[in-house]
Coordinates of C-alpha atoms in Angstrom, one line a residue:
X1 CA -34.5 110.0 51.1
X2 CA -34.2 108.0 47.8
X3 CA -30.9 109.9 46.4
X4 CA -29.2 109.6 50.0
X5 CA -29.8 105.6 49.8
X6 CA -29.3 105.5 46.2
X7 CA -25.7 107.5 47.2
X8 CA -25.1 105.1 50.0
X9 CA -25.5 102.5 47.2
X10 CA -23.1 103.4 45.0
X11 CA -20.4 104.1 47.6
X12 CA -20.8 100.4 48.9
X13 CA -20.7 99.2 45.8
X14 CA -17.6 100.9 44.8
X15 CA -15.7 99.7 47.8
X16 CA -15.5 95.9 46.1
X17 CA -18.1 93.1 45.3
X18 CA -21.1 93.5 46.0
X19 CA -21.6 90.7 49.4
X20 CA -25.0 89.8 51.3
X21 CA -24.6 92.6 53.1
X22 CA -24.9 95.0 50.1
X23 CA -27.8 93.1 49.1
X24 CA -29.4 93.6 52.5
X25 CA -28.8 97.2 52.9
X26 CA -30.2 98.1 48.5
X27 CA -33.0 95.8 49.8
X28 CA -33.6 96.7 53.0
X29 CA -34.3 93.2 54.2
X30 CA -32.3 91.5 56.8
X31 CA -29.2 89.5 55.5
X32 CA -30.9 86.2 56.8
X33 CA -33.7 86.6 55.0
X34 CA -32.0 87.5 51.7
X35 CA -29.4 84.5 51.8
X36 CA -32.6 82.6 51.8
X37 CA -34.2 84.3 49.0
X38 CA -31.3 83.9 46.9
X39 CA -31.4 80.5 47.6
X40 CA -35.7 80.1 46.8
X41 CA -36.7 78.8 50.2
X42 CA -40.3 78.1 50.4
X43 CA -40.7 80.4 53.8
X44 CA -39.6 83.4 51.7
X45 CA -42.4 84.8 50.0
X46 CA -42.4 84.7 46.1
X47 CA -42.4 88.6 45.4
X48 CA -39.4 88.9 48.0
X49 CA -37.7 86.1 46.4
X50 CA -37.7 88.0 42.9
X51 CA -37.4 91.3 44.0
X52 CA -33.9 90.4 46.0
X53 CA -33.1 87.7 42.9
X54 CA -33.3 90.4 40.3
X55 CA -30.9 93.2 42.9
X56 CA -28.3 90.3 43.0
X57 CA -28.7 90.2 39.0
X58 CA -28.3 93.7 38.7
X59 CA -25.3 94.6 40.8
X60 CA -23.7 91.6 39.6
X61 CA -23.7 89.6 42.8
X62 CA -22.2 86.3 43.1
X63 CA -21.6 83.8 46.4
X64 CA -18.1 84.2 47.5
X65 CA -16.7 80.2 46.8
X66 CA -14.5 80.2 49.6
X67 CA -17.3 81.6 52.4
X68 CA -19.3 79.2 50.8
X69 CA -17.5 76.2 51.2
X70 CA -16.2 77.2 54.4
X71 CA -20.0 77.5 55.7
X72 CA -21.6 74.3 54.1
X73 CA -18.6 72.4 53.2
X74 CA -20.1 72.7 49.3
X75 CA -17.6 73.7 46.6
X76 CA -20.8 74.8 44.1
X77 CA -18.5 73.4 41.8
X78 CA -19.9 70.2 38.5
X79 CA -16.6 68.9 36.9
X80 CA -16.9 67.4 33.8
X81 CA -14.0 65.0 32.9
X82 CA -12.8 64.7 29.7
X83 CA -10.0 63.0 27.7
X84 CA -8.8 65.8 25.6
X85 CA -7.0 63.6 23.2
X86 CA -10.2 61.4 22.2
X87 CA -13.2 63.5 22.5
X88 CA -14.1 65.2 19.2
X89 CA -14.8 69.1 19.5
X90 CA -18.4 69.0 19.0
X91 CA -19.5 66.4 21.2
X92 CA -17.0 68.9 24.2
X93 CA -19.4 71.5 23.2
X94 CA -22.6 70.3 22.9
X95 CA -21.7 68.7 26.2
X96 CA -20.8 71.7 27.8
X97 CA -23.8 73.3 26.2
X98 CA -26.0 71.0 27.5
X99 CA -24.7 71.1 31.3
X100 CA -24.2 74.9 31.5
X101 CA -28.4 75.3 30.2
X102 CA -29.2 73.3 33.3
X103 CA -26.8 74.7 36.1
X104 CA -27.4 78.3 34.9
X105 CA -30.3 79.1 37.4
X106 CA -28.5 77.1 40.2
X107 CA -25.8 78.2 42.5
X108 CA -23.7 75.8 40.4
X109 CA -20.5 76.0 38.2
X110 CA -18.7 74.2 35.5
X111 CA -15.2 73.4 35.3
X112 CA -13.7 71.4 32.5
X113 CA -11.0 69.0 34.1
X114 CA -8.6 67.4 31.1
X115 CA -6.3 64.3 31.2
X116 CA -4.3 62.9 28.3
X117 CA -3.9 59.6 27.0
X118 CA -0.6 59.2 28.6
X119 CA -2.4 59.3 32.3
X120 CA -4.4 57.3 34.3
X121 CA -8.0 58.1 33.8
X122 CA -8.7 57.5 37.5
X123 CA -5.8 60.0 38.1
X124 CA -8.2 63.2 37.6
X125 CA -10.9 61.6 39.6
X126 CA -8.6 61.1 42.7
X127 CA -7.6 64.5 42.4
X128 CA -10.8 66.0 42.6
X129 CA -11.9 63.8 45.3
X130 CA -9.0 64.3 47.6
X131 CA -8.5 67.8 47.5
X132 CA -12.8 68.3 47.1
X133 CA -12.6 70.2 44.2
X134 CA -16.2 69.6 43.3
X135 CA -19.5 68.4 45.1
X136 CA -20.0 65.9 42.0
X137 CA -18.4 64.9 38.7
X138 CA -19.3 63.8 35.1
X139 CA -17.4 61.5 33.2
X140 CA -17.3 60.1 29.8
X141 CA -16.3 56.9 27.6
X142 CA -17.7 54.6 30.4
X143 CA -16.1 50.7 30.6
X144 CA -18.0 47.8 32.1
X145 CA -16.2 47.2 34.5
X146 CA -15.5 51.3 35.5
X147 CA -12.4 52.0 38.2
X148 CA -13.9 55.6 38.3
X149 CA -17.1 54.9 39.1
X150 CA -16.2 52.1 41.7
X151 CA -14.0 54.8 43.6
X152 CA -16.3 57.4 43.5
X153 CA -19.1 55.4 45.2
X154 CA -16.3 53.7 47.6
X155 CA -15.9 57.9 48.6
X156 CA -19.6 58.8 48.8
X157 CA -19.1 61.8 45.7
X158 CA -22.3 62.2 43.3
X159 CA -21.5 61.6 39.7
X160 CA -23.1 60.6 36.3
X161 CA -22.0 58.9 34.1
X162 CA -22.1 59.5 30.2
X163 CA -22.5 55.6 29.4
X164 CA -23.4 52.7 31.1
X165 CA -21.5 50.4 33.3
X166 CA -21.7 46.4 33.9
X167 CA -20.0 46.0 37.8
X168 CA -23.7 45.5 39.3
X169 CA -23.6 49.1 41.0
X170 CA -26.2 51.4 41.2
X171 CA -25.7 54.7 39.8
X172 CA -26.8 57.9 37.8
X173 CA -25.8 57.4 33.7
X174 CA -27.1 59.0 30.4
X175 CA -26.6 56.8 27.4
X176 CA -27.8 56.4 23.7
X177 CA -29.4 53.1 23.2
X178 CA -26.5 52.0 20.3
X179 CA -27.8 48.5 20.6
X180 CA -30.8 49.8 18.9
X181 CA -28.5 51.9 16.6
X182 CA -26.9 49.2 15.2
X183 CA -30.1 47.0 14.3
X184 CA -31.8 49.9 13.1
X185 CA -28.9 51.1 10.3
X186 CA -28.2 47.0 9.5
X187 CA -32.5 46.8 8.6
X188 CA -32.1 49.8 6.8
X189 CA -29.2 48.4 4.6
X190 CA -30.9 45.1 4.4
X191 CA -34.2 47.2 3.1
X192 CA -32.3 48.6 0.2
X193 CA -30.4 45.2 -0.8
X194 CA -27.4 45.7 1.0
X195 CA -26.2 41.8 2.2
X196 CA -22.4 42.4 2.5
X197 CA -22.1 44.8 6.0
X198 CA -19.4 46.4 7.9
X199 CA -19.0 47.8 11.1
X200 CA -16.3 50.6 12.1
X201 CA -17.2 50.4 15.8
X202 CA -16.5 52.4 19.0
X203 CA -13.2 51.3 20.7
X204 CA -12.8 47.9 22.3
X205 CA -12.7 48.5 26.2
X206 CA -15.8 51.0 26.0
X207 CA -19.2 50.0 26.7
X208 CA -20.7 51.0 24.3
X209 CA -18.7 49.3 21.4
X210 CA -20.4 45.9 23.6
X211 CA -23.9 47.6 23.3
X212 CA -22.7 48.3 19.3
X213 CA -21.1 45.0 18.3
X214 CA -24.2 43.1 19.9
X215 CA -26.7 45.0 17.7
X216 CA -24.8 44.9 14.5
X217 CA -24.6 40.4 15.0
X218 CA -28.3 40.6 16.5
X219 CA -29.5 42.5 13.4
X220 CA -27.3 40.4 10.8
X221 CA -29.1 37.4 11.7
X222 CA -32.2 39.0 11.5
X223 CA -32.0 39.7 8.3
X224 CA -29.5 37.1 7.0
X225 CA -26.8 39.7 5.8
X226 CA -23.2 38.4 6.4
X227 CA -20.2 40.4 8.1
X228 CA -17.4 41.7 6.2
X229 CA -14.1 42.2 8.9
X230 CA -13.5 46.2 9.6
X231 CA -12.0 45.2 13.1
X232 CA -8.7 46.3 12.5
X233 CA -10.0 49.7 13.1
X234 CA -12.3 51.9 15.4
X235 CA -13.9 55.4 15.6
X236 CA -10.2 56.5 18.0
X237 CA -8.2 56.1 14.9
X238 CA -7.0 58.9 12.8
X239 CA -8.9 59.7 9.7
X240 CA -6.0 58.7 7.3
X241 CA -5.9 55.3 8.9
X242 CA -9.8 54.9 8.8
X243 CA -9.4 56.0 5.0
X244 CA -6.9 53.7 4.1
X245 CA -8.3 51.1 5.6
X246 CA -11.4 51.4 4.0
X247 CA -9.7 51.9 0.3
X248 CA -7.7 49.0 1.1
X249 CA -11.0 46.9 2.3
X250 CA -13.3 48.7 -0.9
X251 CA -10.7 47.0 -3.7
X252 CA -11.5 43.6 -2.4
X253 CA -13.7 41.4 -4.9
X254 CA -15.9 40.6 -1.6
X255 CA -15.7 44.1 -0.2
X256 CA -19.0 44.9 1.9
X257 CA -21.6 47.2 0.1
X258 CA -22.9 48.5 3.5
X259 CA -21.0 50.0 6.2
X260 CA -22.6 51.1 9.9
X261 CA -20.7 54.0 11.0
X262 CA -20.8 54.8 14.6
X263 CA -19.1 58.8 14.5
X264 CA -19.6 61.3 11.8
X265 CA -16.2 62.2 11.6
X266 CA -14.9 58.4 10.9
X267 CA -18.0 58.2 8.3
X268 CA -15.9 61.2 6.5
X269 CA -12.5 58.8 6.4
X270 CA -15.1 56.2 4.6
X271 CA -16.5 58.1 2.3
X272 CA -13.3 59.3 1.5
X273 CA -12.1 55.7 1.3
X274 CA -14.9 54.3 -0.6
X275 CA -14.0 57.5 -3.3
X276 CA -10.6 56.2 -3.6
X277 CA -11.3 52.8 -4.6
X278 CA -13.2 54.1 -7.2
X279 CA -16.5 53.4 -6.0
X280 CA -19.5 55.8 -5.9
X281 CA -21.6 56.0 -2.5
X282 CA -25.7 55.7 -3.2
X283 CA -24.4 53.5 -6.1
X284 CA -22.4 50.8 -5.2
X285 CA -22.4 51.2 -1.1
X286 CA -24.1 52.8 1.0
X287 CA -23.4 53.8 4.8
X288 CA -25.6 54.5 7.6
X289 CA -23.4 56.9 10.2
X290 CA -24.5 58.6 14.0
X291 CA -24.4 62.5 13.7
X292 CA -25.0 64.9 16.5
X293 CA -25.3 67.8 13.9
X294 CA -27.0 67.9 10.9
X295 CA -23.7 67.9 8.8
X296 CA -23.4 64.8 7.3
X297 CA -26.1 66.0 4.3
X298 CA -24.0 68.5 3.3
X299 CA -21.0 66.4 2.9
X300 CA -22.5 63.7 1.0
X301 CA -26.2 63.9 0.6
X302 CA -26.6 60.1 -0.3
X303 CA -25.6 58.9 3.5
X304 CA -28.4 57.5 5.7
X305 CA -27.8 59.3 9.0
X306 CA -29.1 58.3 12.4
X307 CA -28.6 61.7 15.0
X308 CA -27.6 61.1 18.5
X309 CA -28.3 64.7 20.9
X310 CA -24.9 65.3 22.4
X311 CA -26.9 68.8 24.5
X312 CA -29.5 66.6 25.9
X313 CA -26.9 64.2 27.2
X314 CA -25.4 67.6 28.9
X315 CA -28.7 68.3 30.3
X316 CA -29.1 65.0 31.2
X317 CA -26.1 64.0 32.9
X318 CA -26.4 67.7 35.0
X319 CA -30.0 66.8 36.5
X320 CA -28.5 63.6 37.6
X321 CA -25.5 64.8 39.1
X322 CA -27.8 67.8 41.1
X323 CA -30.6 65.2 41.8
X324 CA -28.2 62.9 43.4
X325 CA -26.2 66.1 45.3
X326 CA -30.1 67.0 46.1
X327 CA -31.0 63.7 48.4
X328 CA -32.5 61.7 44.9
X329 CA -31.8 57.7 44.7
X330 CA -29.3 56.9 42.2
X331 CA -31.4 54.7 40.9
X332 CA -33.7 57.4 40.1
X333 CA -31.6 59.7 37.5
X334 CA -31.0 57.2 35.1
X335 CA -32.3 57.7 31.1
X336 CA -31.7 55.9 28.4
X337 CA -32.3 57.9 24.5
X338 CA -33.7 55.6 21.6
X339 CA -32.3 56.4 18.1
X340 CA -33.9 58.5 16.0
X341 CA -35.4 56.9 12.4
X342 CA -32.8 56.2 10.2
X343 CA -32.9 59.3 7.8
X344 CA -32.1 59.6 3.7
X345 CA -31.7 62.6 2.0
X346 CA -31.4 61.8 -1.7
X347 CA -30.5 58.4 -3.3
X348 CA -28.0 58.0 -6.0
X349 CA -29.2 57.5 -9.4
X350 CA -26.3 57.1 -11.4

């Protein structure tokens, strides 16, 4: 009995993907009841549920897309939107990272969808809303006043966004609090005698450089440090024009002696600035950048580093985007991370 059904088995595996149907017949439960199971309804009992769950894992099964969405009008699909041209590799993959731990148990997929500078960032968005390419969307480098997010409310599709908005409208977001960032790293400048400070913000148009350039004036009046000009520039510019703008800034008699950093990778076009003006970091400035690895130490181990958790925002942003397609409140999958300490690894003595 066991080798004829283990036969009958193979040979409808072998005729093509394995489909509810197979998993009925290798189960011996009715195709109702495993569709259910695969999908952990409460009415199927828990041993059924992981007996036909682990089957589907070991033939490989996998929910045809197209029966799918032709069933329940669901695409199973998250996009995440990016701007290919701005985004810096690791925050893409920590990103990614963080979405794909949370939707890996789901019926859920991730699809990357790009745009370049030269487009519209509302053009993507549009796209996947009028064809319904995806039951809900992610998007990043959030403005006050967000076309993106407006739309996708005006057409009823679940999103998060990565960022905050100011329009007044409710709806999911993940962000670091960088208002707090930015009085944290201009007390700890102020704690080690540093009066002169400069900010290389995020670009202008972005929420967050608001939430940034607020904390940094906040914090200098606080502590009655003054503000050397580094407006010229922002974290979107290349590294050679962040360096040379910082060399050229760093041969000044009144050049700042602190800087707040808001990327890693600008804080390397500083350091290297700061170098070629002749000046030593630790010594005669000292800098205070965001991370989201634990890098920046093994660049320069005299930089005071502050890390922001690019996977969390991942996870984050996906339990928002599934609570909302799930029947939650927008107003519900919001969260806000505070800064970590600001943290030194070793001073300069020389």
């Amino acid at each position: 009995m066991d080798r004829r059904r283990t036969e009958k088995n193979e040979e409808a595996l072998a005729q093509g993907r394995p489909t509810l149907k197979t998993l009925a017949f290798m189960t011996g439960l009715g195709v109702t009841t495993v569709s259910r199971a695969l999908k952990d309804a409460p009415e199927i009992g828990a041993e059924t549920r992981r007996r036909v769950q682990l089957v589907a894992k070991q033939i490989g099964y996998r929910p045809n897309r197209a029966g799918v969405r032709l069933r329940t009008g669901r695409t199973n699909v998250i996009s995440l939107v990016l701007n290919t041209e701005r985004e810096i590799m690791s925050f893409v993959s920590d990103i990614i990272y963080g979405v794909s731990e949370v939707i890996a148990d789901t019926p859920y997929h991730l699809i990357v969808t790009p745009y370049s500078r030269s487009q519209d960032p509302l053009d993507p968005i549009r796209y996947l809303v009028e064809t319904g390419s995806a039951d809900g969307v992610i998007i990043s480098r959030t403005q006050p006043n967000d076309p993106r997010a407006r739309y996708m409310l005006e057409h009823g599709i679940p999103f998060a966004t990565h960022g905050r908005t100011d329009m007044g409208l409710v709806h999911p977001y993940h962000d670091f609090d960088n208002y707090a960032f930015a009085v944290e790293a201009v007390r700890r400048l102020a704690s080690i005698g540093r009066r002169r400070l400069a900010l290389l913000s995020p670009p202008v148009g972005l929420t967050y450089h608001t939430h940034t350039v607020n904390g940094f004036a906040d914090a200098l009046s606080e502590v009655g440090a003054s503000e050397i000009p580094f407006n010229t520039v922002s974290i979107d510019h290349s590294i050679e024009q962040i360096r040379t703008r910082t060399a050229q800034v760093m041969r000044r008699e009144d050049r700042p002696d602190g800087f707040v950093s808001s990327a890693a990778a600008a804080t390397l076009a500083i350091v290297a600035g700061i170098e070629d003006a002749g000046l030593k970091l630790g010594r005669d400035v000292d800098v205070v950048s965001k991370q989201s690895s634990d890098l920046l130490h093994l660049f320069r181990p005299e930089l005071l580093v502050v890390n922001e958790n690019f996977r969390l925002a991942g996870s984050e942003l996906a339990r928002s985007v599934l609570g909302w397609i799930g029947g939650a409140t927008p107003g519900s999958l919001q969260s806000l991370s505070v800064p970590s300490e600001v943290l030194a690894y070793r001073r300069s003595v020389d």
